[in-house]
PDB file of C-alpha atoms in Angstrom:
ATOM      1  CA  MET Q   1     105.302  84.159  88.058  1.00  0.00           C
ATOM      2  CA  ALA Q   2     106.079  85.118  91.640  1.00  0.00           C
ATOM      3  CA  GLY Q   3     103.940  87.670  93.380  1.00  0.00           C
ATOM      4  CA  MET Q   4     104.920  91.185  92.355  1.00  0.00           C
ATOM      5  CA  GLU Q   5     104.674  92.343  95.966  1.00  0.00           C
ATOM      6  CA  GLN Q   6     107.830  90.346  96.751  1.00  0.00           C
ATOM      7  CA  LYS Q   7     109.827  93.151  95.132  1.00  0.00           C
ATOM      8  CA  ILE Q   8     109.398  95.054  98.391  1.00  0.00           C
ATOM      9  CA  TYR Q   9     111.953  92.707  99.967  1.00  0.00           C
ATOM     10  CA  TYR Q  10     114.709  94.499  98.058  1.00  0.00           C
ATOM     11  CA  TYR Q  11     113.911  97.754  99.837  1.00  0.00           C
ATOM     12  CA  LEU Q  12     113.631  96.810 103.498  1.00  0.00           C
ATOM     13  CA  ASP Q  13     116.615  99.015 104.356  1.00  0.00           C
ATOM     14  CA  GLN Q  14     114.860 102.037 102.855  1.00  0.00           C
ATOM     15  CA  ILE Q  15     111.594 101.201 104.629  1.00  0.00           C
ATOM     16  CA  LYS Q  16     113.406 100.997 107.954  1.00  0.00           C
ATOM     17  CA  LYS Q  17     114.972 104.438 107.395  1.00  0.00           C
ATOM     18  CA  ILE Q  18     111.599 105.922 106.434  1.00  0.00           C
ATOM     19  CA  GLN Q  19     110.030 104.505 109.590  1.00  0.00           C
ATOM     20  CA  GLN Q  20     112.784 106.248 111.559  1.00  0.00           C
ATOM     21  CA  GLY Q  21     111.979 109.576 109.883  1.00  0.00           C
ATOM     22  CA  GLU Q  22     115.026 109.717 107.607  1.00  0.00           C
ATOM     23  CA  PHE Q  23     114.925 111.278 104.151  1.00  0.00           C
ATOM     24  CA  VAL Q  24     114.968 108.573 101.474  1.00  0.00           C
ATOM     25  CA  PRO Q  25     114.622 109.510  97.778  1.00  0.00           C
ATOM     26  CA  PRO Q  26     112.127 107.386  95.848  1.00  0.00           C
ATOM     27  CA  VAL Q  27     113.397 104.340  94.003  1.00  0.00           C
ATOM     28  CA  THR Q  28     111.301 105.236  90.968  1.00  0.00           C
ATOM     29  CA  VAL Q  29     109.167 108.147  89.773  1.00  0.00           C
ATOM     30  CA  GLU Q  30     105.971 107.981  87.742  1.00  0.00           C
ATOM     31  CA  ILE Q  31     105.652 110.956  85.380  1.00  0.00           C
ATOM     32  CA  ASP Q  32     102.395 111.839  83.600  1.00  0.00           C
ATOM     33  CA  PRO Q  33     103.353 113.564  80.327  1.00  0.00           C
ATOM     34  CA  SER Q  34      99.698 114.343  79.585  1.00  0.00           C
ATOM     35  CA  ASN Q  35      96.195 114.414  81.017  1.00  0.00           C
ATOM     36  CA  ALA Q  36      94.678 114.062  77.544  1.00  0.00           C
ATOM     37  CA  CYS Q  37      93.553 110.602  76.456  1.00  0.00           C
ATOM     38  CA  PRO Q  38      92.009 109.220  73.235  1.00  0.00           C
ATOM     39  CA  ALA Q  39      90.102 106.590  75.259  1.00  0.00           C
ATOM     40  CA  ASP Q  40      87.266 106.963  77.772  1.00  0.00           C
ATOM     41  CA  CYS Q  41      87.549 103.846  79.919  1.00  0.00           C
ATOM     42  CA  SER Q  42      84.464 102.953  81.926  1.00  0.00           C
ATOM     43  CA  PHE Q  43      86.567 101.940  84.952  1.00  0.00           C
ATOM     44  CA  CYS Q  44      89.056 104.847  84.878  1.00  0.00           C
ATOM     45  CA  MET Q  45      89.878 106.056  88.391  1.00  0.00           C
ATOM     46  CA  PHE Q  46      90.917 109.465  87.103  1.00  0.00           C
ATOM     47  CA  GLN Q  47      88.024 110.274  84.746  1.00  0.00           C
ATOM     48  CA  ASP Q  48      86.867 113.408  86.548  1.00  0.00           C
ATOM     49  CA  TYR Q  49      90.423 114.621  87.071  1.00  0.00           C
ATOM     50  CA  ILE Q  50      91.609 114.298  83.489  1.00  0.00           C
ATOM     51  CA  LYS Q  51      88.393 115.753  82.095  1.00  0.00           C
ATOM     52  CA  SER Q  52      88.747 118.808  84.322  1.00  0.00           C
ATOM     53  CA  ALA Q  53      92.398 119.425  83.429  1.00  0.00           C
ATOM     54  CA  ARG Q  54      93.450 118.295  79.952  1.00  0.00           C
ATOM     55  CA  VAL Q  55      97.013 119.581  80.001  1.00  0.00           C
ATOM     56  CA  HIS Q  56     100.458 118.444  78.881  1.00  0.00           C
ATOM     57  CA  LEU Q  57     103.490 118.536  81.176  1.00  0.00           C
ATOM     58  CA  LYS Q  58     105.421 121.642  80.116  1.00  0.00           C
ATOM     59  CA  TRP Q  59     108.800 121.033  78.555  1.00  0.00           C
ATOM     60  CA  ASP Q  60     110.667 123.389  80.889  1.00  0.00           C
ATOM     61  CA  LEU Q  61     109.105 121.764  83.963  1.00  0.00           C
ATOM     62  CA  TYR Q  62     109.997 118.335  82.639  1.00  0.00           C
ATOM     63  CA  LEU Q  63     113.637 119.299  82.097  1.00  0.00           C
ATOM     64  CA  LYS Q  64     113.826 120.850  85.570  1.00  0.00           C
ATOM     65  CA  LEU Q  65     112.384 117.667  87.045  1.00  0.00           C
ATOM     66  CA  ILE Q  66     114.382 115.081  85.109  1.00  0.00           C
ATOM     67  CA  TYR Q  67     117.754 116.690  85.862  1.00  0.00           C
ATOM     68  CA  GLU Q  68     116.853 116.958  89.545  1.00  0.00           C
ATOM     69  CA  LEU Q  69     115.837 113.294  89.638  1.00  0.00           C
ATOM     70  CA  LYS Q  70     119.209 112.415  88.121  1.00  0.00           C
ATOM     71  CA  HIS Q  71     120.929 114.464  90.868  1.00  0.00           C
ATOM     72  CA  LEU Q  72     118.908 112.554  93.487  1.00  0.00           C
ATOM     73  CA  GLU Q  73     120.142 109.289  91.947  1.00  0.00           C
ATOM     74  CA  ILE Q  74     116.651 108.068  91.094  1.00  0.00           C
ATOM     75  CA  LYS Q  75     117.043 104.798  89.218  1.00  0.00           C
ATOM     76  CA  SER Q  76     114.001 104.631  86.964  1.00  0.00           C
ATOM     77  CA  ILE Q  77     111.184 106.579  85.337  1.00  0.00           C
ATOM     78  CA  THR Q  78     107.775 105.286  84.286  1.00  0.00           C
ATOM     79  CA  PHE Q  79     105.818 107.388  81.826  1.00  0.00           C
ATOM     80  CA  THR Q  80     102.162 106.797  82.621  1.00  0.00           C
ATOM     81  CA  GLY Q  81      98.934 108.674  83.436  1.00  0.00           C
ATOM     82  CA  GLY Q  82      96.710 110.460  84.178  1.00  0.00           C
ATOM     83  CA  GLY Q  83      96.054 110.502  80.497  1.00  0.00           C
ATOM     84  CA  GLU Q  84      97.910 108.831  77.633  1.00  0.00           C
ATOM     85  CA  PRO Q  85     101.683 109.596  77.699  1.00  0.00           C
ATOM     86  CA  LEU Q  86     101.994 109.630  73.894  1.00  0.00           C
ATOM     87  CA  ALA Q  87      99.387 112.404  73.666  1.00  0.00           C
ATOM     88  CA  ASN Q  88     102.120 114.882  74.657  1.00  0.00           C
ATOM     89  CA  PRO Q  89     103.674 116.247  71.425  1.00  0.00           C
ATOM     90  CA  LYS Q  90     107.097 116.313  73.135  1.00  0.00           C
ATOM     91  CA  PHE Q  91     106.905 112.739  74.388  1.00  0.00           C
ATOM     92  CA  ASN Q  92     109.677 111.321  72.211  1.00  0.00           C
ATOM     93  CA  GLU Q  93     111.971 114.175  73.235  1.00  0.00           C
ATOM     94  CA  MET Q  94     111.166 113.419  76.890  1.00  0.00           C
ATOM     95  CA  VAL Q  95     112.139 109.793  76.330  1.00  0.00           C
ATOM     96  CA  GLN Q  96     115.387 110.777  74.634  1.00  0.00           C
ATOM     97  CA  VAL Q  97     116.479 113.004  77.529  1.00  0.00           C
ATOM     98  CA  ALA Q  98     115.664 110.332  80.109  1.00  0.00           C
ATOM     99  CA  HIS Q  99     117.564 107.741  78.094  1.00  0.00           C
ATOM    100  CA  ASP Q 100     120.589 109.989  77.627  1.00  0.00           C
ATOM    101  CA  LEU Q 101     120.705 110.607  81.399  1.00  0.00           C
ATOM    102  CA  GLY Q 102     120.873 106.875  82.023  1.00  0.00           C
ATOM    103  CA  PHE Q 103     117.448 106.197  83.538  1.00  0.00           C
ATOM    104  CA  GLU Q 104     115.777 102.843  83.160  1.00  0.00           C
ATOM    105  CA  ILE Q 105     112.489 103.730  81.446  1.00  0.00           C
ATOM    106  CA  GLY Q 106     109.057 102.129  81.510  1.00  0.00           C
ATOM    107  CA  LEU Q 107     105.864 102.973  79.641  1.00  0.00           C
ATOM    108  CA  VAL Q 108     102.217 102.368  80.537  1.00  0.00           C
ATOM    109  CA  THR Q 109     100.009 103.122  77.530  1.00  0.00           C
ATOM    110  CA  ASN Q 110      96.609 102.280  76.087  1.00  0.00           C
ATOM    111  CA  GLY Q 111      98.425 101.527  72.816  1.00  0.00           C
ATOM    112  CA  ILE Q 112      96.184 103.650  70.588  1.00  0.00           C
ATOM    113  CA  LEU Q 113      98.999 106.067  69.688  1.00  0.00           C
ATOM    114  CA  LEU Q 114     101.818 103.550  70.000  1.00  0.00           C
ATOM    115  CA  GLU Q 115     102.832 103.839  66.350  1.00  0.00           C
ATOM    116  CA  MET Q 116     104.135 107.342  67.227  1.00  0.00           C
ATOM    117  CA  LEU Q 117     106.804 105.924  69.555  1.00  0.00           C
ATOM    118  CA  LYS Q 118     110.185 106.483  67.910  1.00  0.00           C
ATOM    119  CA  LYS Q 119     112.508 104.476  70.161  1.00  0.00           C
ATOM    120  CA  PRO Q 120     110.692 101.483  71.644  1.00  0.00           C
ATOM    121  CA  GLU Q 121     114.050  99.813  72.211  1.00  0.00           C
ATOM    122  CA  TYR Q 122     114.827 102.371  74.945  1.00  0.00           C
ATOM    123  CA  PHE Q 123     112.210 100.926  77.287  1.00  0.00           C
ATOM    124  CA  LYS Q 124     112.827  98.389  80.025  1.00  0.00           C
ATOM    125  CA  PHE Q 125     109.147  97.488  79.758  1.00  0.00           C
ATOM    126  CA  ILE Q 126     106.061  98.573  77.831  1.00  0.00           C
ATOM    127  CA  ARG Q 127     102.659  97.682  79.305  1.00  0.00           C
ATOM    128  CA  VAL Q 128      99.604  98.080  77.091  1.00  0.00           C
ATOM    129  CA  SER Q 129      96.173  98.420  78.707  1.00  0.00           C
ATOM    130  CA  LEU Q 130      94.063  96.232  76.434  1.00  0.00           C
ATOM    131  CA  ASP Q 131      91.192  95.410  78.840  1.00  0.00           C
ATOM    132  CA  ALA Q 132      89.160  93.425  76.282  1.00  0.00           C
ATOM    133  CA  SER Q 133      89.141  90.191  74.308  1.00  0.00           C
ATOM    134  CA  ASP Q 134      87.415  91.437  71.120  1.00  0.00           C
ATOM    135  CA  ALA Q 135      86.559  94.626  69.244  1.00  0.00           C
ATOM    136  CA  GLU Q 136      82.982  94.900  70.513  1.00  0.00           C
ATOM    137  CA  MET Q 137      84.010  94.547  74.147  1.00  0.00           C
ATOM    138  CA  TYR Q 138      86.875  97.002  73.630  1.00  0.00           C
ATOM    139  CA  THR Q 139      84.565  99.699  72.282  1.00  0.00           C
ATOM    140  CA  LYS Q 140      82.179  99.199  75.189  1.00  0.00           C
ATOM    141  CA  VAL Q 141      84.920  99.369  77.816  1.00  0.00           C
ATOM    142  CA  LYS Q 142      87.254 101.937  76.250  1.00  0.00           C
ATOM    143  CA  GLY Q 143      84.726 104.216  74.562  1.00  0.00           C
ATOM    144  CA  VAL Q 144      86.555 104.104  71.232  1.00  0.00           C
ATOM    145  CA  ALA Q 145      86.782 101.595  68.354  1.00  0.00           C
ATOM    146  CA  ALA Q 146      90.519 100.846  68.313  1.00  0.00           C
ATOM    147  CA  PHE Q 147      90.948  97.165  69.221  1.00  0.00           C
ATOM    148  CA  ASP Q 148      92.437  96.070  65.892  1.00  0.00           C
ATOM    149  CA  LYS Q 149      94.717  99.098  65.796  1.00  0.00           C
ATOM    150  CA  VAL Q 150      96.072  98.385  69.278  1.00  0.00           C
ATOM    151  CA  ILE Q 151      96.704  94.721  68.412  1.00  0.00           C
ATOM    152  CA  GLU Q 152      98.575  95.812  65.276  1.00  0.00           C
ATOM    153  CA  ASN Q 153     100.577  98.363  67.266  1.00  0.00           C
ATOM    154  CA  ILE Q 154     101.575  95.674  69.777  1.00  0.00           C
ATOM    155  CA  GLN Q 155     102.696  93.383  66.966  1.00  0.00           C
ATOM    156  CA  ASN Q 156     104.844  96.124  65.444  1.00  0.00           C
ATOM    157  CA  ILE Q 157     106.390  97.215  68.752  1.00  0.00           C
ATOM    158  CA  LEU Q 158     107.286  93.604  69.610  1.00  0.00           C
ATOM    159  CA  LYS Q 159     109.555  93.565  66.552  1.00  0.00           C
ATOM    160  CA  LYS Q 160     111.723  96.208  68.241  1.00  0.00           C
ATOM    161  CA  ASN Q 161     111.160  95.509  71.932  1.00  0.00           C
ATOM    162  CA  PRO Q 162     110.277  92.031  73.250  1.00  0.00           C
ATOM    163  CA  THR Q 163     109.355  93.259  76.764  1.00  0.00           C
ATOM    164  CA  VAL Q 164     105.743  94.210  75.960  1.00  0.00           C
ATOM    165  CA  GLY Q 165     103.049  93.052  78.389  1.00  0.00           C
ATOM    166  CA  ILE Q 166      99.275  93.391  78.435  1.00  0.00           C
ATOM    167  CA  SER Q 167      97.144  94.728  81.270  1.00  0.00           C
ATOM    168  CA  TYR Q 168      93.502  93.706  81.707  1.00  0.00           C
ATOM    169  CA  VAL Q 169      91.454  95.542  84.351  1.00  0.00           C
ATOM    170  CA  VAL Q 170      88.361  93.410  84.988  1.00  0.00           C
ATOM    171  CA  GLY Q 171      85.033  95.173  85.564  1.00  0.00           C
ATOM    172  CA  PRO Q 172      81.328  94.684  84.878  1.00  0.00           C
ATOM    173  CA  ASP Q 173      81.721  95.395  81.134  1.00  0.00           C
ATOM    174  CA  ASN Q 174      84.535  92.915  80.404  1.00  0.00           C
ATOM    175  CA  ASN Q 175      84.241  90.176  83.036  1.00  0.00           C
ATOM    176  CA  TYR Q 176      83.871  87.329  80.540  1.00  0.00           C
ATOM    177  CA  ASN Q 177      86.013  85.541  77.931  1.00  0.00           C
ATOM    178  CA  LEU Q 178      89.160  86.102  79.971  1.00  0.00           C
ATOM    179  CA  ASP Q 179      90.501  82.865  78.519  1.00  0.00           C
ATOM    180  CA  VAL Q 180      90.236  84.471  75.072  1.00  0.00           C
ATOM    181  CA  ALA Q 181      92.304  87.432  76.286  1.00  0.00           C
ATOM    182  CA  GLN Q 182      94.867  84.956  77.625  1.00  0.00           C
ATOM    183  CA  GLN Q 183      94.992  83.263  74.218  1.00  0.00           C
ATOM    184  CA  ILE Q 184      95.459  86.619  72.468  1.00  0.00           C
ATOM    185  CA  ALA Q 185      98.425  87.308  74.741  1.00  0.00           C
ATOM    186  CA  ASP Q 186      99.896  83.887  73.977  1.00  0.00           C
ATOM    187  CA  ASP Q 187      99.393  84.336  70.230  1.00  0.00           C
ATOM    188  CA  LEU Q 188     101.038  87.755  70.307  1.00  0.00           C
ATOM    189  CA  LYS Q 189     103.913  86.276  72.356  1.00  0.00           C
ATOM    190  CA  VAL Q 190     103.908  89.139  74.835  1.00  0.00           C
ATOM    191  CA  VAL Q 191     105.855  88.646  78.062  1.00  0.00           C
ATOM    192  CA  TYR Q 192     102.749  88.508  80.241  1.00  0.00           C
ATOM    193  CA  ILE Q 193      99.100  89.364  80.642  1.00  0.00           C
ATOM    194  CA  GLN Q 194      98.154  90.923  83.977  1.00  0.00           C
ATOM    195  CA  PHE Q 195      94.605  90.523  85.296  1.00  0.00           C
ATOM    196  CA  LYS Q 196      93.481  92.845  88.082  1.00  0.00           C
ATOM    197  CA  PRO Q 197      90.021  93.838  89.337  1.00  0.00           C
ATOM    198  CA  CYS Q 198      88.757  97.393  89.162  1.00  0.00           C
ATOM    199  CA  HIS Q 199      87.237  98.967  92.207  1.00  0.00           C
ATOM    200  CA  ILE Q 200      83.847 100.599  92.177  1.00  0.00           C
ATOM    201  CA  GLY Q 201      83.376 103.155  94.910  1.00  0.00           C
ATOM    202  CA  ASN Q 202      85.300 101.555  97.746  1.00  0.00           C
ATOM    203  CA  GLU Q 203      84.547  97.971  96.790  1.00  0.00           C
ATOM    204  CA  ILE Q 204      86.622  95.515  94.787  1.00  0.00           C
ATOM    205  CA  PHE Q 205      84.946  93.976  91.732  1.00  0.00           C
ATOM    206  CA  THR Q 206      84.811  90.190  92.187  1.00  0.00           C
ATOM    207  CA  ASP Q 207      82.234  88.916  89.656  1.00  0.00           C
ATOM    208  CA  TYR Q 208      84.588  87.066  87.325  1.00  0.00           C
ATOM    209  CA  LYS Q 209      86.510  83.828  86.960  1.00  0.00           C
ATOM    210  CA  LEU Q 210      90.165  83.912  86.020  1.00  0.00           C
ATOM    211  CA  PRO Q 211      91.468  81.665  83.250  1.00  0.00           C
ATOM    212  CA  GLU Q 212      93.772  78.783  84.034  1.00  0.00           C
ATOM    213  CA  LYS Q 213      97.028  80.311  85.206  1.00  0.00           C
ATOM    214  CA  TYR Q 214      99.953  80.035  82.827  1.00  0.00           C
ATOM    215  CA  GLU Q 215     103.569  81.006  83.319  1.00  0.00           C
ATOM    216  CA  THR Q 216     102.831  84.257  81.469  1.00  0.00           C
ATOM    217  CA  THR Q 217      99.869  85.192  83.695  1.00  0.00           C
ATOM    218  CA  ILE Q 218     100.158  87.751  86.486  1.00  0.00           C
ATOM    219  CA  ILE Q 219      97.288  87.920  88.963  1.00  0.00           C
ATOM    220  CA  THR Q 220      97.232  91.207  90.863  1.00  0.00           C
ATOM    221  CA  PRO Q 221      94.554  91.203  93.557  1.00  0.00           C
ATOM    222  CA  ARG Q 222      93.623  94.391  95.315  1.00  0.00           C
ATOM    223  CA  TYR Q 223      93.789  94.091  99.068  1.00  0.00           C
ATOM    224  CA  LYS Q 224      91.094  96.057 100.821  1.00  0.00           C
ATOM    225  CA  ILE Q 225      92.384  98.062 103.779  1.00  0.00           C
ATOM    226  CA  ARG Q 226      91.295  96.181 106.871  1.00  0.00           C
ATOM    227  CA  ASP Q 227      94.094  96.076 109.418  1.00  0.00           C
ATOM    228  CA  LEU Q 228      95.392  99.639 108.798  1.00  0.00           C
ATOM    229  CA  LEU Q 229      98.937  98.575 107.976  1.00  0.00           C
ATOM    230  CA  PRO Q 230     101.189 101.526 107.164  1.00  0.00           C
ATOM    231  CA  CYS Q 231     101.808 101.787 103.427  1.00  0.00           C
ATOM    232  CA  ALA Q 232     105.127 100.161 102.595  1.00  0.00           C
ATOM    233  CA  ILE Q 233     105.431 101.370  99.009  1.00  0.00           C
ATOM    234  CA  ALA Q 234     104.102 104.930  98.598  1.00  0.00           C
ATOM    235  CA  HIS Q 235     107.311 106.397 100.059  1.00  0.00           C
ATOM    236  CA  LEU Q 236     109.331 104.631  97.362  1.00  0.00           C
ATOM    237  CA  VAL Q 237     107.331 105.803  94.319  1.00  0.00           C
ATOM    238  CA  GLY Q 238     107.247 109.458  93.311  1.00  0.00           C
ATOM    239  CA  ILE Q 239     104.178 110.760  91.468  1.00  0.00           C
ATOM    240  CA  VAL Q 240     104.370 113.844  89.220  1.00  0.00           C
ATOM    241  CA  THR Q 241     101.288 114.749  87.209  1.00  0.00           C
ATOM    242  CA  ALA Q 242     100.880 116.608  83.923  1.00  0.00           C
ATOM    243  CA  ASP Q 243     100.185 119.926  85.689  1.00  0.00           C
ATOM    244  CA  GLY Q 244     103.398 119.599  87.710  1.00  0.00           C
ATOM    245  CA  GLY Q 245     101.698 118.359  90.853  1.00  0.00           C
ATOM    246  CA  VAL Q 246     103.473 116.017  93.266  1.00  0.00           C
ATOM    247  CA  TYR Q 247     101.133 113.564  94.961  1.00  0.00           C
ATOM    248  CA  TYR Q 248     101.390 111.322  97.994  1.00  0.00           C
ATOM    249  CA  CYS Q 249     100.588 108.178  96.008  1.00  0.00           C
ATOM    250  CA  CYS Q 250      99.409 107.036  92.586  1.00  0.00           C
ATOM    251  CA  HIS Q 251      95.781 106.607  93.664  1.00  0.00           C
ATOM    252  CA  GLY Q 252      95.694 110.204  94.854  1.00  0.00           C
ATOM    253  CA  ARG Q 253      96.090 111.829  91.436  1.00  0.00           C
ATOM    254  CA  GLY Q 254      93.752 114.821  91.281  1.00  0.00           C
ATOM    255  CA  LYS Q 255      92.697 114.664  94.934  1.00  0.00           C
ATOM    256  CA  LEU Q 256      93.587 117.811  96.835  1.00  0.00           C
ATOM    257  CA  ASN Q 257      94.255 116.054 100.130  1.00  0.00           C
ATOM    258  CA  TYR Q 258      96.838 113.856  98.385  1.00  0.00           C
ATOM    259  CA  ARG Q 259      98.581 116.773  96.652  1.00  0.00           C
ATOM    260  CA  ILE Q 260     101.783 117.913  98.360  1.00  0.00           C
ATOM    261  CA  GLY Q 261     102.685 120.770  96.015  1.00  0.00           C
ATOM    262  CA  SER Q 262     103.956 121.638  92.544  1.00  0.00           C
ATOM    263  CA  ILE Q 263     107.380 121.443  90.903  1.00  0.00           C
ATOM    264  CA  GLY Q 264     106.426 124.752  89.302  1.00  0.00           C
ATOM    265  CA  HIS Q 265     106.929 126.411  92.691  1.00  0.00           C
ATOM    266  CA  GLU Q 266     109.285 124.113  94.625  1.00  0.00           C
ATOM    267  CA  THR Q 267     111.923 121.505  93.936  1.00  0.00           C
ATOM    268  CA  PHE Q 268     110.952 117.853  93.847  1.00  0.00           C
ATOM    269  CA  GLU Q 269     113.324 117.180  96.747  1.00  0.00           C
ATOM    270  CA  SER Q 270     111.747 119.810  99.000  1.00  0.00           C
ATOM    271  CA  LEU Q 271     108.302 118.391  98.305  1.00  0.00           C
ATOM    272  CA  TRP Q 272     109.515 114.848  98.928  1.00  0.00           C
ATOM    273  CA  ARG Q 273     110.922 115.913 102.289  1.00  0.00           C
ATOM    274  CA  GLN Q 274     107.577 117.463 103.200  1.00  0.00           C
ATOM    275  CA  ARG Q 275     105.800 114.145 102.748  1.00  0.00           C
ATOM    276  CA  LEU Q 276     107.472 112.864 105.944  1.00  0.00           C
ATOM    277  CA  GLU Q 277     105.326 115.384 107.836  1.00  0.00           C
ATOM    278  CA  TYR Q 278     102.267 115.053 105.641  1.00  0.00           C
ATOM    279  CA  LYS Q 279      99.259 114.456 107.861  1.00  0.00           C
ATOM    280  CA  ASN Q 280      96.326 114.656 105.432  1.00  0.00           C
ATOM    281  CA  ILE Q 281      96.272 110.948 104.589  1.00  0.00           C
ATOM    282  CA  ALA Q 282      94.604 108.351 106.788  1.00  0.00           C
ATOM    283  CA  ILE Q 283      95.097 104.714 105.768  1.00  0.00           C
ATOM    284  CA  ARG Q 284      91.444 103.931 106.448  1.00  0.00           C
ATOM    285  CA  GLN Q 285      90.521 106.405 103.666  1.00  0.00           C
ATOM    286  CA  CYS Q 286      92.598 104.595 101.036  1.00  0.00           C
ATOM    287  CA  PRO Q 287      90.789 102.818  98.190  1.00  0.00           C
ATOM    288  CA  PRO Q 288      91.363  99.101  97.514  1.00  0.00           C
ATOM    289  CA  CYS Q 289      94.958  99.178  96.328  1.00  0.00           C
ATOM    290  CA  ARG Q 290      97.525  96.639  95.182  1.00  0.00           C
ATOM    291  CA  TYR Q 291     100.136  98.484  97.247  1.00  0.00           C
ATOM    292  CA  ALA Q 292      98.419  97.123 100.339  1.00  0.00           C
ATOM    293  CA  ASN Q 293      99.746  93.744  99.175  1.00  0.00           C
ATOM    294  CA  TYR Q 294     103.259  95.099  99.742  1.00  0.00           C
ATOM    295  CA  ALA Q 295     102.315  96.147 103.275  1.00  0.00           C
ATOM    296  CA  ARG Q 296     100.995  92.674 103.965  1.00  0.00           C
ATOM    297  CA  ALA Q 297     104.175  91.098 102.526  1.00  0.00           C
ATOM    298  CA  VAL Q 298     106.316  93.200 104.872  1.00  0.00           C
ATOM    299  CA  LYS Q 299     104.122  92.277 107.834  1.00  0.00           C
ATOM    300  CA  GLU Q 300     104.464  88.580 107.049  1.00  0.00           C
ATOM    301  CA  LEU Q 301     108.217  88.918 106.641  1.00  0.00           C
ATOM    302  CA  LEU Q 302     109.005  90.849 109.812  1.00  0.00           C
ATOM    303  CA  LYS Q 303     108.812  89.101 113.167  1.00  0.00           C
ATOM    304  CA  GLU Q 304     108.860  91.264 116.278  1.00  0.00           C
ATOM    305  CA  GLY Q 305     110.769  93.975 114.444  1.00  0.00           C
ATOM    306  CA  ASP Q 306     113.613  91.761 113.238  1.00  0.00           C
ATOM    307  CA  TYR Q 307     114.693  91.820 109.602  1.00  0.00           C
ATOM    308  CA  PHE Q 308     116.046  88.595 108.173  1.00  0.00           C
ATOM    309  CA  PHE Q 309     117.408  91.028 105.597  1.00  0.00           C
ATOM    310  CA  GLU Q 310     119.934  92.266 108.187  1.00  0.00           C
ATOM    311  CA  HIS Q 311     121.654  88.853 107.893  1.00  0.00           C
ATOM    312  CA  ARG Q 312     121.498  88.687 104.116  1.00  0.00           C
ATOM    313  CA  ASN Q 313     125.299  88.174 103.941  1.00  0.00           C
ATOM    314  CA  PHE Q 314     125.061  84.930 105.908  1.00  0.00           C
ATOM    315  CA  ILE Q 315     123.691  81.734 104.419  1.00  0.00           C
TER     316      ILE Q 315
END
């Protein structure tokens, strides 16, 4: 599969406008329906945050947000976390509203509650965070004995939606038998398995060997910030957390200096406009992040400020 960061090439026009200080609505918005989670992953970036604020996104705030995003002509919604999206008792109603408004919808889930999903066919993609190759490893990494249940849930969801993929975050507790995880993905006939390293502190975990790459394998390296390239993706992805917070980027969930405001007090659009003047974020403070791969892709593409994209209508 081609590098995921190449998707940034579709949005060079928007990036150029952002660089010139123009208001550009996000292409997609990540919504956290809940900060509660039935798992306790050893590598979770948001452990402290979700443990300090186990809340569900309020229904009235969600409706206010989703109709505003429709007005702003946002194309897609990903339900993610934070916590586990399906932990919100109103999750299926949230999905129905988004579907009825014409959004493309994605879901990132740990799969433990996946049997509660009523309309899997509504989703453009479903990504399940498996992060293990057997039950013992799963319990060690995820803090709960649910490996067999998640595998069964994936099998059942695939009967209604063939776009399921598996995510595998590699860390010190699951950095072996990756070939077994690849085989599980092949046996399940999911669309892909995505391997990506966790980061510990501000370092990228590297003590593992990837399995032989197949057509269904996605390798997502994290690119440590070294040359201070401006982020090329954060301005295109909106982040709304379960408490109604709007954040500068996905890695900033729960961090006060990344929080722009709350949809409980302001509109999403007003907060998104404020981000153009947001000065609290310094690139050198960013953790190892796959979005830096997008910045590098843009740098490699652009030569002395010229966009080949400007001549896309000539071959």
